[in-house]
């Protein structure tokens, strides 16, 4: 009897010891789980701050009627100073974006021509003492927004004074290679100032060997979000594809200023680039800014293709 009680007590003691060990083990696991859920690892943080969403591929085949743009047959465009609009200051950003009527920079005349053709722009009875700046659209100061105009050259500038001291100007240009673009004329006063209340302006468009079909195939689109890029939140879009246009650009917003970024087209008509669409000084936000592709290759304004940020259409 005594021996039985002794063995029983010993077994109970061992069972209590085993049960205590199991409880301790479960408690440690519980603490570990709580710690993991409350404090994400560095890897988890990176994944939550940086992510990407694939967009739908874009395929376009647009037929263009080259006679759809009503233009004069003459290779000379002549306009009186009194008919010019006060849009000289507005044209300062033409090369960073593109001309659209509601921005007060609609195209006054477009020349449709072949390589080696010449065209003339005349402005009559202009104000004496002011000068005209001719902007072929070249941008060389910014790597991201470079636009080099090698398609058109200014051959010569002529002027003569009228009896009332007003001045007539004549500018002769030549088409050097196939392409599409715009030339702006901005009036600057005797103090060298281009102002919105006195500076007249003019936009001339040109299409050299204009395409009768626009082709675009964006086979890969990836929207890349970073909510902790140093002191900023950013969104970028990666694009890869092919096109037959002469020039391809994409709009960027930065922290609010709309511009257009050049997309280099390779000899095989392919392109591959990552566009910085927008950024915010507020860290930790997911930006939903959209972009656009601008296709320069035929008559009229550039063909505009929307690039929709997936985050902009989420409910």
Short mmCIF file of C-alpha atoms in Angstrom, two decimals:
data_model
loop_
_atom_site.label_atom_id
_atom_site.label_comp_id
_atom_site.label_asym_id
_atom_site.label_seq_id
_atom_site.Cartn_x
_atom_site.Cartn_y
_atom_site.Cartn_z
CA UNK A 1 0.00 0.00 0.00
CA UNK A 2 2.74 2.40 0.87
CA UNK A 3 4.64 1.46 -2.22
CA UNK A 4 1.56 2.12 -4.40
CA UNK A 5 1.04 5.61 -2.88
CA UNK A 6 4.68 6.43 -3.40
CA UNK A 7 4.57 5.46 -7.06
CA UNK A 8 1.34 7.39 -7.59
CA UNK A 9 2.73 10.55 -6.04
CA UNK A 10 5.87 10.25 -8.13
CA UNK A 11 3.80 9.89 -11.34
CA UNK A 12 1.65 12.91 -10.48
CA UNK A 13 4.74 14.98 -9.78
CA UNK A 14 6.22 14.04 -13.17
CA UNK A 15 2.97 14.87 -14.94
CA UNK A 16 2.86 18.33 -13.29
CA UNK A 17 6.45 18.97 -14.35
CA UNK A 18 5.64 17.94 -17.95
CA UNK A 19 2.51 20.08 -17.99
CA UNK A 20 4.50 23.11 -16.75
CA UNK A 21 7.04 22.66 -19.53
CA UNK A 22 4.24 22.54 -22.15
CA UNK A 23 2.65 25.72 -20.76
CA UNK A 24 5.98 27.51 -20.80
CA UNK A 25 6.57 26.47 -24.42
CA UNK A 26 3.13 27.71 -25.49
CA UNK A 27 3.69 30.99 -23.66
CA UNK A 28 6.99 31.61 -25.49
CA UNK A 29 5.33 30.91 -28.86
CA UNK A 30 2.52 33.32 -27.97
CA UNK A 31 4.98 36.09 -27.12
CA UNK A 32 6.85 35.49 -30.37
CA UNK A 33 3.67 35.78 -32.43
CA UNK A 34 2.63 38.97 -30.65
CA UNK A 35 6.06 40.48 -31.29
CA UNK A 36 5.94 39.61 -34.97
CA UNK A 37 2.47 41.07 -35.49
CA UNK A 38 3.23 44.29 -33.64
CA UNK A 39 6.60 45.05 -35.25
CA UNK A 40 7.05 44.16 -38.96
CA UNK A 41 10.47 43.04 -40.06
CA UNK A 42 12.59 45.28 -42.23
CA UNK A 43 11.71 43.10 -45.22
CA UNK A 44 7.97 43.52 -44.55
CA UNK A 45 8.38 47.29 -44.38
CA UNK A 46 10.19 47.40 -47.72
CA UNK A 47 7.48 45.32 -49.34
CA UNK A 48 4.74 47.58 -48.01
CA UNK A 49 6.50 50.77 -49.09
CA UNK A 50 7.55 49.54 -52.54
CA UNK A 51 5.24 47.65 -54.87
CA UNK A 52 4.22 47.54 -58.51
CA UNK A 53 1.09 46.86 -60.54
CA UNK A 54 1.13 45.69 -64.15
CA UNK A 55 -1.04 47.63 -66.61
CA UNK A 56 -2.89 46.37 -69.66
CA UNK A 57 -0.84 46.34 -72.90
CA UNK A 58 -1.77 48.93 -75.54
CA UNK A 59 -2.03 48.19 -79.27
CA UNK A 60 -3.07 50.92 -81.72
CA UNK A 61 -3.36 51.02 -85.50
CA UNK A 62 -4.74 54.44 -86.53
CA UNK A 63 -5.34 55.38 -90.16
CA UNK A 64 -4.85 59.09 -90.85
CA UNK A 65 -6.40 61.14 -93.64
CA UNK A 66 -3.63 63.54 -94.61
CA UNK A 67 -6.22 65.85 -96.17
CA UNK A 68 -8.14 66.15 -92.90
CA UNK A 69 -6.20 69.27 -91.92
CA UNK A 70 -7.35 72.31 -93.86
CA UNK A 71 -4.27 74.25 -94.90
CA UNK A 72 -3.38 76.74 -97.58
CA UNK A 73 -1.48 75.52 -100.64
CA UNK A 74 0.90 78.44 -100.36
CA UNK A 75 4.33 77.85 -98.87
CA UNK A 76 4.11 81.30 -97.27
CA UNK A 77 2.10 82.24 -94.20
CA UNK A 78 1.55 85.98 -93.85
CA UNK A 79 -0.14 87.70 -90.92
CA UNK A 80 -0.53 91.32 -89.81
CA UNK A 81 0.71 92.35 -86.39
CA UNK A 82 -2.80 93.49 -85.45
CA UNK A 83 -4.08 89.92 -85.90
CA UNK A 84 -1.52 88.34 -83.57
CA UNK A 85 -2.68 87.23 -80.14
CA UNK A 86 -1.07 88.18 -76.83
CA UNK A 87 0.28 84.70 -76.20
CA UNK A 88 4.04 85.23 -76.28
CA UNK A 89 4.43 84.45 -72.58
CA UNK A 90 2.22 81.36 -72.85
CA UNK A 91 4.52 79.89 -75.50
CA UNK A 92 7.48 79.72 -73.15
CA UNK A 93 6.37 76.23 -72.08
CA UNK A 94 5.40 74.98 -75.54
CA UNK A 95 8.45 72.76 -75.85
CA UNK A 96 7.88 71.21 -72.45
CA UNK A 97 4.38 70.10 -73.32
CA UNK A 98 2.43 70.42 -76.58
CA UNK A 99 0.04 72.95 -78.16
CA UNK A 100 -3.63 72.74 -77.24
CA UNK A 101 -6.21 75.48 -77.92
CA UNK A 102 -7.43 75.97 -74.36
CA UNK A 103 -3.88 76.86 -73.27
CA UNK A 104 -3.85 79.88 -75.60
CA UNK A 105 -1.23 78.24 -77.79
CA UNK A 106 -3.24 76.84 -80.68
CA UNK A 107 -1.36 76.38 -83.96
CA UNK A 108 -1.75 79.34 -86.34
CA UNK A 109 -0.63 77.44 -89.44
CA UNK A 110 0.80 74.00 -90.21
CA UNK A 111 3.00 73.28 -93.21
CA UNK A 112 2.76 69.80 -94.73
CA UNK A 113 5.79 69.16 -96.90
CA UNK A 114 8.51 66.84 -98.14
CA UNK A 115 12.21 66.83 -97.32
CA UNK A 116 14.09 69.82 -98.83
CA UNK A 117 10.89 71.90 -99.16
CA UNK A 118 11.02 75.49 -97.88
CA UNK A 119 8.37 77.61 -96.19
CA UNK A 120 8.13 81.26 -95.23
CA UNK A 121 6.56 83.06 -92.27
CA UNK A 122 5.85 86.78 -92.65
CA UNK A 123 4.74 89.19 -89.92
CA UNK A 124 3.83 92.64 -91.19
CA UNK A 125 3.60 96.07 -89.52
CA UNK A 126 5.27 94.94 -86.30
CA UNK A 127 6.11 97.31 -83.49
CA UNK A 128 9.46 99.03 -83.90
CA UNK A 129 11.91 98.52 -81.05
CA UNK A 130 10.66 95.05 -80.16
CA UNK A 131 12.30 91.85 -81.39
CA UNK A 132 11.13 88.34 -82.18
CA UNK A 133 12.59 85.23 -80.59
CA UNK A 134 12.26 82.07 -82.66
CA UNK A 135 12.10 78.86 -80.68
CA UNK A 136 12.53 75.66 -82.68
CA UNK A 137 11.70 73.72 -79.53
CA UNK A 138 15.24 72.70 -78.60
CA UNK A 139 15.75 71.65 -74.99
CA UNK A 140 19.32 70.86 -74.04
CA UNK A 141 19.49 71.82 -70.38
CA UNK A 142 17.51 68.87 -69.03
CA UNK A 143 18.46 65.25 -69.66
CA UNK A 144 14.92 64.02 -69.01
CA UNK A 145 13.19 66.55 -71.25
CA UNK A 146 15.62 66.83 -74.17
CA UNK A 147 14.16 67.79 -77.54
CA UNK A 148 16.63 68.42 -80.33
CA UNK A 149 15.09 69.80 -83.54
CA UNK A 150 17.16 68.46 -86.43
CA UNK A 151 14.21 68.45 -88.84
CA UNK A 152 13.88 72.17 -89.64
CA UNK A 153 16.44 74.92 -90.05
CA UNK A 154 16.06 78.71 -90.23
CA UNK A 155 17.77 79.67 -93.50
CA UNK A 156 17.49 83.46 -93.31
CA UNK A 157 15.77 86.41 -91.67
CA UNK A 158 14.81 89.56 -93.61
CA UNK A 159 13.15 92.79 -92.50
CA UNK A 160 12.27 96.20 -93.87
CA UNK A 161 10.79 99.35 -92.35
CA UNK A 162 7.52 100.92 -93.46
CA UNK A 163 6.92 104.68 -93.79
CA UNK A 164 5.14 104.68 -90.41
CA UNK A 165 8.25 103.10 -88.79
CA UNK A 166 6.61 99.71 -88.32
CA UNK A 167 8.65 96.72 -89.47
CA UNK A 168 7.92 93.75 -91.72
CA UNK A 169 9.69 90.46 -90.95
CA UNK A 170 10.25 87.49 -93.24
CA UNK A 171 11.62 84.16 -91.95
CA UNK A 172 12.56 81.34 -94.35
CA UNK A 173 12.82 77.75 -93.12
CA UNK A 174 13.83 74.49 -94.79
CA UNK A 175 12.76 70.89 -94.09
CA UNK A 176 15.86 68.76 -93.54
CA UNK A 177 14.44 65.34 -92.62
CA UNK A 178 11.16 63.61 -91.89
CA UNK A 179 9.60 64.66 -88.63
CA UNK A 180 6.90 66.54 -86.76
CA UNK A 181 7.07 69.55 -84.49
CA UNK A 182 6.32 73.19 -83.79
CA UNK A 183 8.07 76.54 -84.03
CA UNK A 184 7.07 79.40 -81.75
CA UNK A 185 7.62 83.13 -82.26
CA UNK A 186 7.68 85.25 -79.12
CA UNK A 187 7.77 89.05 -79.00
CA UNK A 188 10.20 90.66 -76.58
CA UNK A 189 10.08 94.38 -75.75
CA UNK A 190 12.98 96.84 -75.81
CA UNK A 191 13.83 95.92 -72.20
CA UNK A 192 14.19 92.27 -73.13
CA UNK A 193 10.96 91.24 -71.36
CA UNK A 194 8.30 88.80 -72.58
CA UNK A 195 5.12 89.74 -70.73
CA UNK A 196 1.58 88.40 -70.83
CA UNK A 197 0.00 91.81 -71.38
CA UNK A 198 2.10 93.02 -74.33
CA UNK A 199 3.98 90.14 -75.94
CA UNK A 200 2.39 88.74 -79.07
CA UNK A 201 3.00 85.18 -80.17
CA UNK A 202 2.69 82.79 -83.08
CA UNK A 203 2.90 78.99 -83.51
CA UNK A 204 3.79 77.26 -86.75
CA UNK A 205 3.48 73.50 -87.03
CA UNK A 206 5.19 71.29 -89.58
CA UNK A 207 4.75 67.71 -90.79
CA UNK A 208 7.53 66.45 -93.04
CA UNK A 209 6.65 63.19 -94.82
CA UNK A 210 3.57 62.86 -92.63
CA UNK A 211 2.54 59.29 -91.80
CA UNK A 212 -0.83 58.00 -93.05
CA UNK A 213 -0.89 55.36 -90.32
CA UNK A 214 0.12 55.55 -86.65
CA UNK A 215 1.27 52.30 -85.02
CA UNK A 216 1.85 51.77 -81.32
CA UNK A 217 2.42 48.58 -79.34
CA UNK A 218 3.16 48.98 -75.63
CA UNK A 219 3.72 45.36 -74.70
CA UNK A 220 4.72 45.94 -71.10
CA UNK A 221 3.48 48.53 -68.59
CA UNK A 222 4.40 48.50 -64.90
CA UNK A 223 3.35 51.13 -62.39
CA UNK A 224 5.90 51.39 -59.58
CA UNK A 225 4.96 52.95 -56.25
CA UNK A 226 7.34 54.01 -53.48
CA UNK A 227 5.87 55.52 -50.33
CA UNK A 228 9.22 56.08 -48.61
CA UNK A 229 11.70 57.20 -51.26
CA UNK A 230 13.92 59.31 -49.04
CA UNK A 231 11.77 62.34 -48.19
CA UNK A 232 9.20 61.68 -50.91
CA UNK A 233 6.43 59.44 -52.13
CA UNK A 234 6.80 58.63 -55.83
CA UNK A 235 5.07 56.86 -58.70
CA UNK A 236 6.85 55.81 -61.90
CA UNK A 237 5.73 53.90 -64.96
CA UNK A 238 7.88 51.46 -66.94
CA UNK A 239 7.10 51.20 -70.66
CA UNK A 240 8.41 48.82 -73.29
CA UNK A 241 7.20 48.52 -76.88
CA UNK A 242 7.47 49.64 -80.50
CA UNK A 243 6.08 52.49 -82.64
CA UNK A 244 6.48 54.00 -86.09
CA UNK A 245 6.16 57.67 -85.06
CA UNK A 246 8.96 60.23 -85.39
CA UNK A 247 8.79 61.36 -81.80
CA UNK A 248 7.28 59.88 -78.63
CA UNK A 249 6.83 61.66 -75.33
CA UNK A 250 5.09 61.09 -71.99
CA UNK A 251 3.62 63.63 -69.59
CA UNK A 252 5.03 64.06 -66.11
CA UNK A 253 3.60 66.05 -63.21
CA UNK A 254 6.46 66.30 -60.72
CA UNK A 255 4.87 67.89 -57.67
CA UNK A 256 2.29 69.70 -59.81
CA UNK A 257 3.94 71.23 -62.92
CA UNK A 258 2.84 69.44 -66.08
CA UNK A 259 5.65 68.72 -68.55
CA UNK A 260 6.51 66.17 -71.22
CA UNK A 261 9.45 63.79 -71.22
CA UNK A 262 11.15 62.50 -74.35
CA UNK A 263 11.08 58.73 -74.96
CA UNK A 264 14.02 57.78 -77.21
CA UNK A 265 13.04 55.57 -80.16
CA UNK A 266 15.75 53.16 -81.31
CA UNK A 267 16.63 52.37 -84.93
CA UNK A 268 14.51 49.20 -84.78
CA UNK A 269 11.51 51.36 -83.68
CA UNK A 270 11.60 49.98 -80.13
CA UNK A 271 11.56 51.93 -76.87
CA UNK A 272 12.08 51.06 -73.22
CA UNK A 273 12.02 53.60 -70.43
CA UNK A 274 10.89 54.30 -66.86
CA UNK A 275 9.02 57.61 -66.51
CA UNK A 276 8.96 59.58 -63.21
CA UNK A 277 5.25 60.43 -63.32
CA UNK A 278 4.89 62.31 -60.03
CA UNK A 279 6.21 62.79 -56.52
CA UNK A 280 4.93 64.20 -53.25
CA UNK A 281 6.73 65.78 -50.32
CA UNK A 282 4.39 63.78 -48.08
CA UNK A 283 5.94 60.43 -47.21
CA UNK A 284 3.72 57.37 -46.89
CA UNK A 285 1.10 58.03 -49.57
CA UNK A 286 0.30 56.03 -52.71
CA UNK A 287 0.12 58.44 -55.65
CA UNK A 288 -2.66 57.94 -58.22
CA UNK A 289 -1.42 60.42 -60.87
CA UNK A 290 -2.07 59.42 -64.50
CA UNK A 291 0.12 60.07 -67.54
CA UNK A 292 -0.26 60.33 -71.32
CA UNK A 293 1.69 59.22 -74.35
CA UNK A 294 2.13 61.87 -77.06
CA UNK A 295 2.71 60.54 -80.58
CA UNK A 296 4.22 62.92 -83.15
CA UNK A 297 4.12 61.60 -86.69
CA UNK A 298 1.31 63.04 -88.75
CA UNK A 299 -0.79 66.13 -89.44
CA UNK A 300 -2.53 68.07 -86.68
CA UNK A 301 -1.89 67.92 -82.96
CA UNK A 302 -0.05 64.96 -81.45
CA UNK A 303 -2.08 61.78 -80.95
CA UNK A 304 -2.75 61.54 -77.22
CA UNK A 305 -3.00 58.11 -75.57
CA UNK A 306 -3.97 58.00 -71.87
CA UNK A 307 -1.87 55.99 -69.44
CA UNK A 308 -4.20 55.19 -66.55
CA UNK A 309 -2.68 54.69 -63.12
CA UNK A 310 -4.43 51.60 -61.63
CA UNK A 311 -4.66 53.39 -58.28
CA UNK A 312 -6.71 56.20 -59.87
CA UNK A 313 -9.61 53.86 -60.69
CA UNK A 314 -9.77 51.90 -57.44
CA UNK A 315 -13.05 52.34 -55.54
#
